[in-house]
Rosetta silent file (secondary structure, phi, psi, omega in degrees, C-alpha in Angstrom):
SEQUENCE: MSFMALFMAVGLTSCREEKSQKEELIEEMQDKDADIEVKERANDTKIKMETEDKKVKIKEGDDGDTKIKVKEDDNES
SCORE:     score description
SCORE:     0.000 S_00000001
   1 L     0.000  -41.874  178.328  218.254   55.180   92.230 S_00000001
   2 H   -63.038  -40.096  179.309  219.490   58.779   92.435 S_00000001
   3 H   -61.525  -42.122  178.522  216.378   59.947   90.644 S_00000001
   4 H   -63.013  -42.959  179.459  214.156   58.184   93.213 S_00000001
   5 H   -63.620  -43.239  178.518  216.067   59.748   96.117 S_00000001
   6 H   -64.137  -43.709  179.796  215.781   63.206   94.555 S_00000001
   7 H   -60.590  -44.400 -179.815  212.075   62.698   93.841 S_00000001
   8 H   -67.839  -38.830  179.499  211.375   61.642   97.436 S_00000001
   9 H   -63.598  -44.300  179.010  213.407   64.534   98.893 S_00000001
  10 H   -66.551  -41.918 -179.398  211.509   67.084   96.803 S_00000001
  11 H   -62.467  -42.733 -178.778  208.188   65.414   97.585 S_00000001
  12 H   -70.236  -37.656 -179.601  208.749   65.412  101.323 S_00000001
  13 H   -73.474  -27.851  179.792  209.887   69.023  101.513 S_00000001
  14 H   -83.771   -7.106 -179.065  206.947   70.245   99.442 S_00000001
  15 L   -86.044   -0.238  178.621  204.446   68.425  101.686 S_00000001
  16 L   -61.674  132.098 -178.187  204.881   70.862  104.538 S_00000001
  17 L   -83.997  134.974  172.987  201.500   72.246  105.398 S_00000001
  18 L   -86.057  140.354 -179.996  200.975   75.962  105.408 S_00000001
  19 L   -75.967  140.838  177.239  198.842   77.192  108.287 S_00000001
  20 L   -78.198  166.183  177.803  195.484   78.622  107.398 S_00000001
  21 H   -58.938  -38.676  179.419  194.411   82.060  108.590 S_00000001
  22 H   -61.005  -48.837 -179.262  192.118   80.334  111.078 S_00000001
  23 H   -63.225  -40.404  178.838  194.953   78.280  112.581 S_00000001
  24 H   -63.573  -43.032  179.466  197.235   81.308  112.783 S_00000001
  25 H   -64.594  -41.881 -179.994  194.556   83.367  114.565 S_00000001
  26 H   -62.805  -45.276  179.149  193.812   80.578  117.054 S_00000001
  27 H   -63.104  -42.573  179.821  197.521   80.174  117.898 S_00000001
  28 H   -61.259  -44.519 -178.693  197.980   83.946  118.224 S_00000001
  29 H   -70.076  -35.294  175.873  195.013   84.286  120.553 S_00000001
  30 H   -63.986  -39.893  178.467  196.128   81.287  122.638 S_00000001
  31 H   -63.491  -29.274 -179.886  199.557   82.899  123.014 S_00000001
  32 L   -91.860   11.775  179.720  197.835   86.049  124.309 S_00000001
  33 L    55.092   47.284 -179.587  195.824   84.005  126.863 S_00000001
  34 L   -73.872  153.734  170.109  192.508   84.871  125.256 S_00000001
  35 E   -76.363  123.127 -176.135  189.152   83.721  126.572 S_00000001
  36 E  -119.886  129.204 -179.967  188.114   81.042  124.081 S_00000001
  37 E  -127.108  126.478 -179.378  184.581   79.732  123.679 S_00000001
  38 E  -118.238  127.931  176.544  183.681   76.953  121.241 S_00000001
  39 E  -121.591  119.927  177.437  180.094   76.087  120.329 S_00000001
  40 E  -107.619  122.036  178.249  179.456   73.046  118.180 S_00000001
  41 L  -118.958 -179.474 -176.880  175.998   72.744  116.693 S_00000001
  42 L   -61.468  -40.513 -173.592  174.450   70.445  114.103 S_00000001
  43 L   -99.209  -20.891 -173.311  175.196   72.721  111.128 S_00000001
  44 E  -156.821  172.606  175.479  178.238   74.687  112.201 S_00000001
  45 E  -127.103  132.647  178.153  180.980   75.400  114.715 S_00000001
  46 E  -117.854  133.554  177.345  181.530   78.836  116.251 S_00000001
  47 E  -122.745  123.022  176.868  184.738   79.910  117.951 S_00000001
  48 E  -116.576  128.216  179.143  184.840   83.177  119.908 S_00000001
  49 E  -130.313  137.858 -174.953  188.156   84.460  121.255 S_00000001
  50 E  -144.786  132.695  169.420  188.661   87.674  123.172 S_00000001
  51 L  -119.840 -176.038 -179.429  191.529   89.610  124.748 S_00000001
  52 L   -63.093  -32.186 -174.638  191.497   93.139  126.127 S_00000001
  53 L  -118.926    4.561 -177.592  192.265   94.658  122.725 S_00000001
  54 E  -149.693  138.416  175.809  191.127   92.073  120.170 S_00000001
  55 E  -126.013  133.380  179.312  188.025   89.990  119.401 S_00000001
  56 E  -129.051  132.333  175.213  187.966   87.159  116.875 S_00000001
  57 E  -124.744  129.905  178.406  184.935   85.189  115.710 S_00000001
  58 E  -124.881  128.865  178.572  185.255   82.161  113.454 S_00000001
  59 E  -125.036  121.836  179.559  182.237   80.352  112.026 S_00000001
  60 E  -115.386  125.442  176.978  182.668   77.100  110.122 S_00000001
  61 E   -91.301  164.018  177.673  179.780   75.485  108.313 S_00000001
  62 L   -62.523  -24.088 -178.855  179.399   71.803  107.495 S_00000001
  63 L   -81.143    2.421  178.694  179.883   72.709  103.840 S_00000001
  64 L    91.798   -2.718  179.670  183.466   73.845  104.560 S_00000001
  65 L   -74.986  127.796 -179.513  182.621   77.556  104.376 S_00000001
  66 E  -120.755  130.177  176.469  184.598   79.552  106.960 S_00000001
  67 E  -117.698  133.051 -177.988  183.854   83.142  107.995 S_00000001
  68 E  -125.972  130.285  175.463  186.328   85.104  110.119 S_00000001
  69 E  -123.230  130.196  179.371  185.699   88.431  111.833 S_00000001
  70 E  -125.617  128.807  178.052  188.471   90.321  113.618 S_00000001
  71 E  -126.793  122.167  179.429  187.886   93.466  115.663 S_00000001
  72 E  -116.214  135.844  174.788  190.814   95.312  117.205 S_00000001
  73 L   -87.069  127.647 -178.862  190.602   98.208  119.632 S_00000001
  74 L  -106.620   36.053 -179.412  193.053  100.945  118.721 S_00000001
  75 L   -79.313  115.857  176.891  192.698  102.929  121.965 S_00000001
  76 L  -116.363  129.072 -177.692  196.032  104.473  122.885 S_00000001
  77 L  -102.390    0.000    0.000  196.272  106.468  126.083 S_00000001
């Protein structure tokens, strides 16, 4: 019985999902009140997010392939 309890405790704690880079970027841009545009087409989904100093483009294909582009402006006045 103890073994079962230990097994379940370890199993449940190891099931925590780690956020993907895509999810982290989306949350970060939402926190910064970015303009977000989502286009869903037959073959892919495109997400464009933009703030004053950062642009992020995410393209997901139906095959599971994800491409992420991040452009940051480093203009300091």
